[in-house]
Amino acid sequence: MSDDTSPAQPVLPPPEIIPAKPVPAGLTPYTEQSTTILLPDDNSAFLNPVQQFNRDLSIACISTWGKIWKEEVRAELEAKGKGKGKKRGKPAAAAAIEVEAGTETSETPVATTTTATVEEPSKRQHNDREFVILEALSATGLRAIRYAKEIPGVKYVIANDFSPTAVEAMKRNVSYNDLDPSDKGPTPGTQTEIEAKEKNNWKGKVRVNEGDAIALMYNHRKSKVDCVDLDPYGTAAPFLDGAIQATADGGLLCVTCTDMAVTAGSNYPEKCFANYGGVSAKAVYSHEIAVRLLLNTCSGIAARYGRYIVPQLSLSIDFYMRVFFRVYSSPFEVKRVFSKTGTVYVCAGCQAYTIQPFGRVVETDKGRGMNYAFKNHQGPPTGPRCSECGAVHHLAGPLWIGPIHDKTFCQKVLDHVYANEDKFGTVARMKGMVTMAKEELETPFYLDPAYLSGMFHCTSPSTSDIGSAILHAGYDVSRTHASSGALKTNAPMSFILDLYRVFIKEKAPVKMENIKPNSPAAKLLAIEPTATINFTRHPDLTKHISQARLVRFQSNPRPNWGPAGKARNSKVEEGEARGDKNQKRKAEVEIKNRELKQARKEFHQAARAKGLAIQSAERAKSGSPSVEIPSGSASASGSDAVVAEVEAEQVSEEDAMNG
């Protein structure tokens, strides 16, 4: 099947970019858009250059969310100004503090003096509302610095890392980009008492913190931040609980996980369950299963605290997944969460899937308003074997079965990207991926025509043939961002298999001798099609399957392209920073054991030599000839006694060390 998308060009900046400032010895400059950072030559700070797309996309998404968030804050403050606040008359300081609700941290002072009253927030307060970003695992600080320089409306960015070496690199890079603390501070046009105090306590646009990421986020459970970014090495699972609690209502949480080997397949179900509370399955749509596992984990954590998530954009990208979702508090909406969670039965043969939701919401109009009842879902939705090909099912989940994208948000991200094309190094791929996400059907999972063609041993139908047949039958169809050539549709699998049966009969006959008698293909071809299939090109095909040559999958931009390794010294530094006495003791014991082993060997040799010398002296006194006695013989009793004495000393030394 032909794919109408074009391959991407390398997305990384040329390495010969020369920074504007001099570079100290032992450091290498790396430039990405507005930011140049200095990397140690010993690789002691972690940076993955191929994730520039991740950083570019994050800047676009946070900028878009920031605009939406400011409008929501403005509307909320205006509503408060026209309501209770207008009648009672609030002090100006209280109003100003209210403006900053959700962005204050323990680092930011709050003034409480002044008695002037206001009836509603001013336009200046609406426009000046700024938000705080927390990057829990910042490494070199590149992402945090770019956020501070390129995202409008950022008050400051908290850049945290556990590694002392990484923190040192961050401070150096923040200073190199002129974002470190200074006595200047913000310079607002009209300076109130609160703003003056903030100016005097200005700590910089990027505030570097050395500490445990989980502890830092738990410390922000009360003084929540507006946006939290998690981009760890591997899974983000250990950090999700703290991140969700630290995110303010309406705030944005951005999460990266690079453990696709665990979440997209069936190789490590035990590890997948340990991290995400669910299992994946071997399927052509396993990358979407991975994304939905992550979203369900986040949804479940949020529900424990009376909160719920609203996915904005959720992508499977190369070797990792990146999701953006908003966090809200609502006891009523939390009740709906179980209806957006379920398991999926995956056919091992034809890849047909059946979804089993956990619950359902029954809405009844009582005349005076809607009544909601929350009930268990009925099941099982399928038998022990696939109703189409007879193969066994594999179970995956629990996972998120609700929408994974917000189409309105995706369109606003695209608007931002098109308006700022010169600010992104991966603009072509950003347009392609977000456009695909916006056009995707909300139906979970997708079909892979290439897989089905391989199963039937036939040539692959074109995208036009498949899309037109689906549309003529009254179903919908779209592309998917997660896999090249794959399609999403709300048509049942029985219709898709009928489509292939008719295609094989009319356009691409297969040799039945090449198909094993009891294979899924043989069973499926033995069934006569019942659906009416029309391969004539549908007039609305391009509205559903865009023919634009969009860039979605980049070519390898560098040799050895893919997930980067950890910073070289990270484990040693983490052990030292934690004051891990057990780890230190283990290393000391290992060194001591090696020394004792060598000493034991030397003592054995010396003892045997001493024993032989004693025996030779005794023989010389008695007039017997001197004979060399093998050390392992029974007559070397003198040497054995010495050895036993030495070993006893060694045992006492080891006991003293281990005790």
PDB file of C-alpha atoms in Angstrom, residues 134-406:
ATOM      1  CA  LEU A 134       8.484  22.840  37.128  1.00  0.00           C
ATOM      2  CA  GLU A 135      10.887  20.599  35.235  1.00  0.00           C
ATOM      3  CA  ALA A 136      11.579  17.831  37.701  1.00  0.00           C
ATOM      4  CA  LEU A 137      14.452  16.143  35.833  1.00  0.00           C
ATOM      5  CA  SER A 138      16.334  18.880  34.060  1.00  0.00           C
ATOM      6  CA  ALA A 139      19.834  17.390  33.469  1.00  0.00           C
ATOM      7  CA  THR A 140      21.665  20.060  31.432  1.00  0.00           C
ATOM      8  CA  GLY A 141      18.860  22.617  31.781  1.00  0.00           C
ATOM      9  CA  LEU A 142      18.391  22.948  28.014  1.00  0.00           C
ATOM     10  CA  ARG A 143      14.636  22.383  28.149  1.00  0.00           C
ATOM     11  CA  ALA A 144      14.117  24.728  31.112  1.00  0.00           C
ATOM     12  CA  ILE A 145      16.175  27.488  29.490  1.00  0.00           C
ATOM     13  CA  ARG A 146      14.268  27.185  26.222  1.00  0.00           C
ATOM     14  CA  TYR A 147      10.975  27.296  28.121  1.00  0.00           C
ATOM     15  CA  ALA A 148      12.033  30.479  29.913  1.00  0.00           C
ATOM     16  CA  LYS A 149      13.224  32.159  26.715  1.00  0.00           C
ATOM     17  CA  GLU A 150      10.637  30.978  24.171  1.00  0.00           C
ATOM     18  CA  ILE A 151       7.307  30.523  25.991  1.00  0.00           C
ATOM     19  CA  PRO A 152       5.400  33.778  26.577  1.00  0.00           C
ATOM     20  CA  GLY A 153       3.878  34.373  30.007  1.00  0.00           C
ATOM     21  CA  VAL A 154       6.367  32.313  32.026  1.00  0.00           C
ATOM     22  CA  LYS A 155       7.016  33.753  35.473  1.00  0.00           C
ATOM     23  CA  TYR A 156       9.914  31.402  36.118  1.00  0.00           C
ATOM     24  CA  VAL A 157      10.983  27.792  35.588  1.00  0.00           C
ATOM     25  CA  ILE A 158      12.108  25.530  38.429  1.00  0.00           C
ATOM     26  CA  ALA A 159      14.867  23.313  37.016  1.00  0.00           C
ATOM     27  CA  ASN A 160      15.631  20.377  39.310  1.00  0.00           C
ATOM     28  CA  ASP A 161      18.063  17.490  39.223  1.00  0.00           C
ATOM     29  CA  PHE A 162      19.421  15.026  41.763  1.00  0.00           C
ATOM     30  CA  SER A 163      22.937  14.853  40.331  1.00  0.00           C
ATOM     31  CA  PRO A 164      25.408  17.451  41.667  1.00  0.00           C
ATOM     32  CA  THR A 165      27.255  17.349  38.348  1.00  0.00           C
ATOM     33  CA  ALA A 166      24.036  18.035  36.433  1.00  0.00           C
ATOM     34  CA  VAL A 167      23.153  20.884  38.802  1.00  0.00           C
ATOM     35  CA  GLU A 168      26.579  22.401  38.265  1.00  0.00           C
ATOM     36  CA  ALA A 169      26.054  22.138  34.492  1.00  0.00           C
ATOM     37  CA  MET A 170      22.597  23.723  34.811  1.00  0.00           C
ATOM     38  CA  LYS A 171      23.891  26.693  36.776  1.00  0.00           C
ATOM     39  CA  ARG A 172      26.636  27.203  34.212  1.00  0.00           C
ATOM     40  CA  ASN A 173      24.165  27.040  31.321  1.00  0.00           C
ATOM     41  CA  VAL A 174      21.615  29.310  33.007  1.00  0.00           C
ATOM     42  CA  SER A 175      24.319  31.889  33.603  1.00  0.00           C
ATOM     43  CA  TYR A 176      25.601  31.477  30.041  1.00  0.00           C
ATOM     44  CA  ASN A 177      22.099  32.363  28.795  1.00  0.00           C
ATOM     45  CA  ASP A 178      21.728  35.366  31.160  1.00  0.00           C
ATOM     46  CA  LEU A 179      18.835  33.860  33.126  1.00  0.00           C
ATOM     47  CA  ASP A 180      20.539  33.581  36.497  1.00  0.00           C
ATOM     48  CA  PRO A 181      19.539  35.615  39.586  1.00  0.00           C
ATOM     49  CA  SER A 182      20.308  39.326  39.494  1.00  0.00           C
ATOM     50  CA  ASP A 183      19.376  42.438  41.441  1.00  0.00           C
ATOM     51  CA  LYS A 184      17.371  43.770  38.497  1.00  0.00           C
ATOM     52  CA  GLY A 185      14.369  41.491  38.653  1.00  0.00           C
ATOM     53  CA  PRO A 186      11.093  42.152  36.829  1.00  0.00           C
ATOM     54  CA  THR A 187      10.366  45.690  35.702  1.00  0.00           C
ATOM     55  CA  PRO A 188       6.568  46.121  35.617  1.00  0.00           C
ATOM     56  CA  GLY A 189       5.128  49.353  34.296  1.00  0.00           C
ATOM     57  CA  THR A 190       3.153  50.083  37.461  1.00  0.00           C
ATOM     58  CA  GLN A 191       4.862  48.871  40.606  1.00  0.00           C
ATOM     59  CA  THR A 192       2.720  47.839  43.546  1.00  0.00           C
ATOM     60  CA  GLU A 193       4.057  46.865  46.959  1.00  0.00           C
ATOM     61  CA  ILE A 194       3.898  43.165  46.091  1.00  0.00           C
ATOM     62  CA  GLU A 195       5.738  43.705  42.817  1.00  0.00           C
ATOM     63  CA  ALA A 196       8.404  45.774  44.580  1.00  0.00           C
ATOM     64  CA  LYS A 197       8.995  42.997  47.077  1.00  0.00           C
ATOM     65  CA  GLU A 198       9.186  40.427  44.287  1.00  0.00           C
ATOM     66  CA  LYS A 199      11.706  42.645  42.536  1.00  0.00           C
ATOM     67  CA  ASN A 200      13.909  42.784  45.614  1.00  0.00           C
ATOM     68  CA  ASN A 201      13.748  38.987  45.996  1.00  0.00           C
ATOM     69  CA  TRP A 202      14.144  38.141  42.316  1.00  0.00           C
ATOM     70  CA  LYS A 203      15.776  34.724  41.903  1.00  0.00           C
ATOM     71  CA  GLY A 204      16.075  34.519  38.136  1.00  0.00           C
ATOM     72  CA  LYS A 205      13.911  33.273  35.281  1.00  0.00           C
ATOM     73  CA  VAL A 206      15.338  29.748  35.690  1.00  0.00           C
ATOM     74  CA  ARG A 207      15.686  28.670  39.320  1.00  0.00           C
ATOM     75  CA  VAL A 208      18.024  25.726  39.733  1.00  0.00           C
ATOM     76  CA  ASN A 209      17.283  23.245  42.512  1.00  0.00           C
ATOM     77  CA  GLU A 210      19.338  20.251  43.619  1.00  0.00           C
ATOM     78  CA  GLY A 211      17.233  17.546  45.184  1.00  0.00           C
ATOM     79  CA  ASP A 212      15.022  14.516  44.817  1.00  0.00           C
ATOM     80  CA  ALA A 213      12.368  15.141  42.152  1.00  0.00           C
ATOM     81  CA  ILE A 214       9.649  13.225  43.996  1.00  0.00           C
ATOM     82  CA  ALA A 215      10.269  15.073  47.255  1.00  0.00           C
ATOM     83  CA  LEU A 216      10.283  18.408  45.436  1.00  0.00           C
ATOM     84  CA  MET A 217       6.905  17.732  43.810  1.00  0.00           C
ATOM     85  CA  TYR A 218       5.377  16.525  47.078  1.00  0.00           C
ATOM     86  CA  ASN A 219       6.556  19.780  48.650  1.00  0.00           C
ATOM     87  CA  HIS A 220       4.402  21.583  46.066  1.00  0.00           C
ATOM     88  CA  ARG A 221       1.171  19.776  46.966  1.00  0.00           C
ATOM     89  CA  LYS A 222      -0.139  22.925  48.670  1.00  0.00           C
ATOM     90  CA  SER A 223       1.710  25.608  46.730  1.00  0.00           C
ATOM     91  CA  LYS A 224       0.966  24.002  43.378  1.00  0.00           C
ATOM     92  CA  VAL A 225       2.631  24.970  40.110  1.00  0.00           C
ATOM     93  CA  ASP A 226       0.797  25.549  36.850  1.00  0.00           C
ATOM     94  CA  CYS A 227       2.775  23.242  34.567  1.00  0.00           C
ATOM     95  CA  VAL A 228       4.873  20.174  35.392  1.00  0.00           C
ATOM     96  CA  ASP A 229       7.207  18.528  32.883  1.00  0.00           C
ATOM     97  CA  LEU A 230       8.517  14.976  33.344  1.00  0.00           C
ATOM     98  CA  ASP A 231      11.157  13.768  30.912  1.00  0.00           C
ATOM     99  CA  PRO A 232      13.014  10.966  32.716  1.00  0.00           C
ATOM    100  CA  TYR A 233      15.391   8.313  31.479  1.00  0.00           C
ATOM    101  CA  GLY A 234      13.041   5.318  31.069  1.00  0.00           C
ATOM    102  CA  THR A 235       9.645   5.247  32.739  1.00  0.00           C
ATOM    103  CA  ALA A 236       7.993   8.220  34.441  1.00  0.00           C
ATOM    104  CA  ALA A 237       5.900   5.927  36.674  1.00  0.00           C
ATOM    105  CA  PRO A 238       7.703   6.709  39.979  1.00  0.00           C
ATOM    106  CA  PHE A 239       7.191  10.454  39.465  1.00  0.00           C
ATOM    107  CA  LEU A 240       3.526  10.535  38.402  1.00  0.00           C
ATOM    108  CA  ASP A 241       1.915  10.629  41.844  1.00  0.00           C
ATOM    109  CA  GLY A 242       3.918  13.641  42.973  1.00  0.00           C
ATOM    110  CA  ALA A 243       3.536  15.397  39.621  1.00  0.00           C
ATOM    111  CA  ILE A 244      -0.253  15.088  39.590  1.00  0.00           C
ATOM    112  CA  GLN A 245      -0.516  16.379  43.162  1.00  0.00           C
ATOM    113  CA  ALA A 246       1.814  19.300  42.385  1.00  0.00           C
ATOM    114  CA  THR A 247      -0.170  20.472  39.328  1.00  0.00           C
ATOM    115  CA  ALA A 248      -2.707  23.249  39.893  1.00  0.00           C
ATOM    116  CA  ASP A 249      -6.330  22.946  38.764  1.00  0.00           C
ATOM    117  CA  GLY A 250      -6.466  23.513  35.033  1.00  0.00           C
ATOM    118  CA  GLY A 251      -2.699  23.088  34.864  1.00  0.00           C
ATOM    119  CA  LEU A 252      -0.819  21.120  32.240  1.00  0.00           C
ATOM    120  CA  LEU A 253       1.181  17.959  32.872  1.00  0.00           C
ATOM    121  CA  CYS A 254       3.681  16.895  30.204  1.00  0.00           C
ATOM    122  CA  VAL A 255       5.030  13.330  30.474  1.00  0.00           C
ATOM    123  CA  THR A 256       7.636  11.419  28.475  1.00  0.00           C
ATOM    124  CA  CYS A 257       8.304   7.674  28.806  1.00  0.00           C
ATOM    125  CA  THR A 258      11.086   5.990  26.839  1.00  0.00           C
ATOM    126  CA  ASP A 259      10.403   2.400  27.943  1.00  0.00           C
ATOM    127  CA  MET A 260       8.484   1.382  24.811  1.00  0.00           C
ATOM    128  CA  ALA A 261      10.156  -2.041  24.908  1.00  0.00           C
ATOM    129  CA  VAL A 262       8.103  -2.644  28.068  1.00  0.00           C
ATOM    130  CA  THR A 263       4.821  -0.935  27.156  1.00  0.00           C
ATOM    131  CA  ALA A 264       4.568  -1.725  23.418  1.00  0.00           C
ATOM    132  CA  GLY A 265       4.617  -5.496  23.249  1.00  0.00           C
ATOM    133  CA  SER A 266       4.407  -8.662  25.319  1.00  0.00           C
ATOM    134  CA  ASN A 267       8.076  -9.202  26.188  1.00  0.00           C
ATOM    135  CA  TYR A 268       7.933  -7.847  29.752  1.00  0.00           C
ATOM    136  CA  PRO A 269       4.336  -8.094  31.046  1.00  0.00           C
ATOM    137  CA  GLU A 270       5.496  -8.309  34.675  1.00  0.00           C
ATOM    138  CA  LYS A 271       7.535  -5.108  34.367  1.00  0.00           C
ATOM    139  CA  CYS A 272       4.712  -3.347  32.532  1.00  0.00           C
ATOM    140  CA  PHE A 273       2.270  -4.268  35.291  1.00  0.00           C
ATOM    141  CA  ALA A 274       4.693  -3.158  37.995  1.00  0.00           C
ATOM    142  CA  ASN A 275       5.123   0.281  36.393  1.00  0.00           C
ATOM    143  CA  TYR A 276       1.672   0.976  34.964  1.00  0.00           C
ATOM    144  CA  GLY A 277      -0.753  -1.359  36.717  1.00  0.00           C
ATOM    145  CA  GLY A 278      -1.624  -3.085  33.438  1.00  0.00           C
ATOM    146  CA  VAL A 279      -0.189  -5.252  30.678  1.00  0.00           C
ATOM    147  CA  SER A 280       0.312  -4.710  26.973  1.00  0.00           C
ATOM    148  CA  ALA A 281      -0.133  -7.262  24.194  1.00  0.00           C
ATOM    149  CA  LYS A 282       1.594  -8.191  20.967  1.00  0.00           C
ATOM    150  CA  ALA A 283      -0.432  -6.322  18.356  1.00  0.00           C
ATOM    151  CA  VAL A 284       0.032  -4.092  15.313  1.00  0.00           C
ATOM    152  CA  TYR A 285      -1.429  -1.267  17.406  1.00  0.00           C
ATOM    153  CA  SER A 286       0.780  -1.902  20.460  1.00  0.00           C
ATOM    154  CA  HIS A 287       2.149   1.664  20.366  1.00  0.00           C
ATOM    155  CA  GLU A 288      -1.334   3.046  20.955  1.00  0.00           C
ATOM    156  CA  ILE A 289      -1.842   0.485  23.713  1.00  0.00           C
ATOM    157  CA  ALA A 290       1.297   1.909  25.339  1.00  0.00           C
ATOM    158  CA  VAL A 291      -0.062   5.469  25.220  1.00  0.00           C
ATOM    159  CA  ARG A 292      -3.395   4.362  26.676  1.00  0.00           C
ATOM    160  CA  LEU A 293      -1.666   2.429  29.465  1.00  0.00           C
ATOM    161  CA  LEU A 294       0.197   5.580  30.485  1.00  0.00           C
ATOM    162  CA  LEU A 295      -2.943   7.734  30.386  1.00  0.00           C
ATOM    163  CA  ASN A 296      -4.868   5.208  32.465  1.00  0.00           C
ATOM    164  CA  THR A 297      -2.114   5.164  35.066  1.00  0.00           C
ATOM    165  CA  CYS A 298      -2.274   8.959  35.312  1.00  0.00           C
ATOM    166  CA  SER A 299      -6.078   8.900  35.439  1.00  0.00           C
ATOM    167  CA  GLY A 300      -6.105   6.358  38.260  1.00  0.00           C
ATOM    168  CA  ILE A 301      -3.590   8.319  40.323  1.00  0.00           C
ATOM    169  CA  ALA A 302      -5.554  11.544  39.863  1.00  0.00           C
ATOM    170  CA  ALA A 303      -8.825   9.855  40.874  1.00  0.00           C
ATOM    171  CA  ARG A 304      -7.377   8.902  44.265  1.00  0.00           C
ATOM    172  CA  TYR A 305      -7.128  12.590  45.084  1.00  0.00           C
ATOM    173  CA  GLY A 306     -10.540  13.607  43.727  1.00  0.00           C
ATOM    174  CA  ARG A 307      -9.042  14.779  40.442  1.00  0.00           C
ATOM    175  CA  TYR A 308      -9.384  13.806  36.800  1.00  0.00           C
ATOM    176  CA  ILE A 309      -7.396  14.294  33.606  1.00  0.00           C
ATOM    177  CA  VAL A 310      -8.337  15.625  30.171  1.00  0.00           C
ATOM    178  CA  PRO A 311      -5.872  14.498  27.462  1.00  0.00           C
ATOM    179  CA  GLN A 312      -4.889  17.292  25.083  1.00  0.00           C
ATOM    180  CA  LEU A 313      -2.345  15.575  22.827  1.00  0.00           C
ATOM    181  CA  SER A 314      -0.956  12.037  23.180  1.00  0.00           C
ATOM    182  CA  LEU A 315       1.717  10.818  20.791  1.00  0.00           C
ATOM    183  CA  SER A 316       3.810   7.733  20.135  1.00  0.00           C
ATOM    184  CA  ILE A 317       7.069   9.112  18.724  1.00  0.00           C
ATOM    185  CA  ASP A 318       9.996   6.991  17.549  1.00  0.00           C
ATOM    186  CA  PHE A 319      11.271   5.223  20.699  1.00  0.00           C
ATOM    187  CA  TYR A 320       9.155   7.082  23.279  1.00  0.00           C
ATOM    188  CA  MET A 321       5.703   8.459  24.036  1.00  0.00           C
ATOM    189  CA  ARG A 322       4.815  12.017  24.973  1.00  0.00           C
ATOM    190  CA  VAL A 323       1.456  12.983  26.469  1.00  0.00           C
ATOM    191  CA  PHE A 324      -0.006  16.363  27.431  1.00  0.00           C
ATOM    192  CA  PHE A 325      -3.065  16.461  29.693  1.00  0.00           C
ATOM    193  CA  ARG A 326      -4.791  18.925  31.983  1.00  0.00           C
ATOM    194  CA  VAL A 327      -5.604  18.159  35.607  1.00  0.00           C
ATOM    195  CA  TYR A 328      -8.829  19.240  37.329  1.00  0.00           C
ATOM    196  CA  SER A 329     -10.582  18.609  40.647  1.00  0.00           C
ATOM    197  CA  SER A 330     -14.213  17.447  40.602  1.00  0.00           C
ATOM    198  CA  PRO A 331     -15.794  14.679  42.709  1.00  0.00           C
ATOM    199  CA  PHE A 332     -18.543  14.243  40.106  1.00  0.00           C
ATOM    200  CA  GLU A 333     -16.165  13.853  37.154  1.00  0.00           C
ATOM    201  CA  VAL A 334     -14.093  11.370  39.139  1.00  0.00           C
ATOM    202  CA  LYS A 335     -17.185   9.134  39.199  1.00  0.00           C
ATOM    203  CA  ARG A 336     -17.043   8.957  35.397  1.00  0.00           C
ATOM    204  CA  VAL A 337     -13.441   7.742  35.315  1.00  0.00           C
ATOM    205  CA  PHE A 338     -14.265   4.034  35.519  1.00  0.00           C
ATOM    206  CA  SER A 339     -16.364   4.320  32.333  1.00  0.00           C
ATOM    207  CA  LYS A 340     -13.228   5.536  30.498  1.00  0.00           C
ATOM    208  CA  THR A 341     -11.192   2.555  31.667  1.00  0.00           C
ATOM    209  CA  GLY A 342     -11.307  -0.966  30.308  1.00  0.00           C
ATOM    210  CA  THR A 343      -9.500  -4.006  29.003  1.00  0.00           C
ATOM    211  CA  VAL A 344      -9.069  -5.154  25.417  1.00  0.00           C
ATOM    212  CA  TYR A 345      -9.146  -8.665  23.954  1.00  0.00           C
ATOM    213  CA  VAL A 346      -6.608  -8.935  21.117  1.00  0.00           C
ATOM    214  CA  CYS A 347      -6.951 -11.725  18.554  1.00  0.00           C
ATOM    215  CA  ALA A 348      -3.617 -13.446  17.983  1.00  0.00           C
ATOM    216  CA  GLY A 349      -4.593 -14.195  14.381  1.00  0.00           C
ATOM    217  CA  CYS A 350      -6.382 -11.403  12.520  1.00  0.00           C
ATOM    218  CA  GLN A 351      -5.671  -8.747  15.217  1.00  0.00           C
ATOM    219  CA  ALA A 352      -9.374  -8.006  15.743  1.00  0.00           C
ATOM    220  CA  TYR A 353      -9.976  -6.394  19.121  1.00  0.00           C
ATOM    221  CA  THR A 354     -12.887  -6.248  21.540  1.00  0.00           C
ATOM    222  CA  ILE A 355     -13.054  -3.641  24.299  1.00  0.00           C
ATOM    223  CA  GLN A 356     -14.518  -4.361  27.730  1.00  0.00           C
ATOM    224  CA  PRO A 357     -15.289  -1.115  29.632  1.00  0.00           C
ATOM    225  CA  PHE A 358     -15.320  -1.352  33.408  1.00  0.00           C
ATOM    226  CA  GLY A 359     -18.415   0.769  33.902  1.00  0.00           C
ATOM    227  CA  ARG A 360     -21.172   2.790  32.297  1.00  0.00           C
ATOM    228  CA  VAL A 361     -22.966   6.030  33.096  1.00  0.00           C
ATOM    229  CA  VAL A 362     -26.749   6.019  32.669  1.00  0.00           C
ATOM    230  CA  GLU A 363     -28.219   9.498  32.132  1.00  0.00           C
ATOM    231  CA  THR A 364     -31.935  10.071  32.719  1.00  0.00           C
ATOM    232  CA  ASP A 365     -33.812  13.323  32.155  1.00  0.00           C
ATOM    233  CA  LYS A 366     -36.162  13.811  35.134  1.00  0.00           C
ATOM    234  CA  GLY A 367     -37.602  17.055  33.812  1.00  0.00           C
ATOM    235  CA  ARG A 368     -35.903  19.148  36.478  1.00  0.00           C
ATOM    236  CA  GLY A 369     -32.415  18.131  35.393  1.00  0.00           C
ATOM    237  CA  MET A 370     -30.333  15.127  34.476  1.00  0.00           C
ATOM    238  CA  ASN A 371     -30.031  12.175  36.813  1.00  0.00           C
ATOM    239  CA  TYR A 372     -26.857  10.081  36.641  1.00  0.00           C
ATOM    240  CA  ALA A 373     -26.486   6.454  37.649  1.00  0.00           C
ATOM    241  CA  PHE A 374     -23.119   4.679  37.662  1.00  0.00           C
ATOM    242  CA  LYS A 375     -23.268   0.951  36.963  1.00  0.00           C
ATOM    243  CA  ASN A 376     -20.959  -1.969  36.261  1.00  0.00           C
ATOM    244  CA  HIS A 377     -20.590  -2.897  32.618  1.00  0.00           C
ATOM    245  CA  GLN A 378     -21.860  -6.227  31.345  1.00  0.00           C
ATOM    246  CA  GLY A 379     -19.483  -8.847  29.995  1.00  0.00           C
ATOM    247  CA  PRO A 380     -17.679 -10.737  28.677  1.00  0.00           C
ATOM    248  CA  PRO A 381     -17.918  -9.023  25.280  1.00  0.00           C
ATOM    249  CA  THR A 382     -16.472 -11.970  23.344  1.00  0.00           C
ATOM    250  CA  GLY A 383     -15.965 -15.706  23.553  1.00  0.00           C
ATOM    251  CA  PRO A 384     -12.726 -17.551  24.329  1.00  0.00           C
ATOM    252  CA  ARG A 385     -11.788 -17.513  20.623  1.00  0.00           C
ATOM    253  CA  CYS A 386     -12.022 -14.903  17.879  1.00  0.00           C
ATOM    254  CA  SER A 387     -15.412 -14.934  16.168  1.00  0.00           C
ATOM    255  CA  GLU A 388     -13.723 -14.143  12.833  1.00  0.00           C
ATOM    256  CA  CYS A 389     -10.724 -16.474  12.533  1.00  0.00           C
ATOM    257  CA  GLY A 390     -10.990 -18.746  15.577  1.00  0.00           C
ATOM    258  CA  ALA A 391      -7.619 -17.780  17.069  1.00  0.00           C
ATOM    259  CA  VAL A 392      -7.095 -17.284  20.803  1.00  0.00           C
ATOM    260  CA  HIS A 393      -7.350 -13.926  22.542  1.00  0.00           C
ATOM    261  CA  HIS A 394      -4.682 -12.132  24.551  1.00  0.00           C
ATOM    262  CA  LEU A 395      -5.741  -9.705  27.248  1.00  0.00           C
ATOM    263  CA  ALA A 396      -4.333  -6.175  27.544  1.00  0.00           C
ATOM    264  CA  GLY A 397      -5.104  -3.465  30.062  1.00  0.00           C
ATOM    265  CA  PRO A 398      -6.592  -1.941  32.037  1.00  0.00           C
ATOM    266  CA  LEU A 399      -6.087   1.071  29.831  1.00  0.00           C
ATOM    267  CA  TRP A 400      -7.639   4.423  28.903  1.00  0.00           C
ATOM    268  CA  ILE A 401     -10.459   3.953  26.366  1.00  0.00           C
ATOM    269  CA  GLY A 402     -11.529   7.598  26.119  1.00  0.00           C
ATOM    270  CA  PRO A 403     -10.257  10.203  23.612  1.00  0.00           C
ATOM    271  CA  ILE A 404      -6.481  10.729  23.638  1.00  0.00           C
ATOM    272  CA  HIS A 405      -6.498  14.076  21.773  1.00  0.00           C
ATOM    273  CA  ASP A 406      -8.474  17.315  22.055  1.00  0.00           C
TER     274      ASP A 406
END
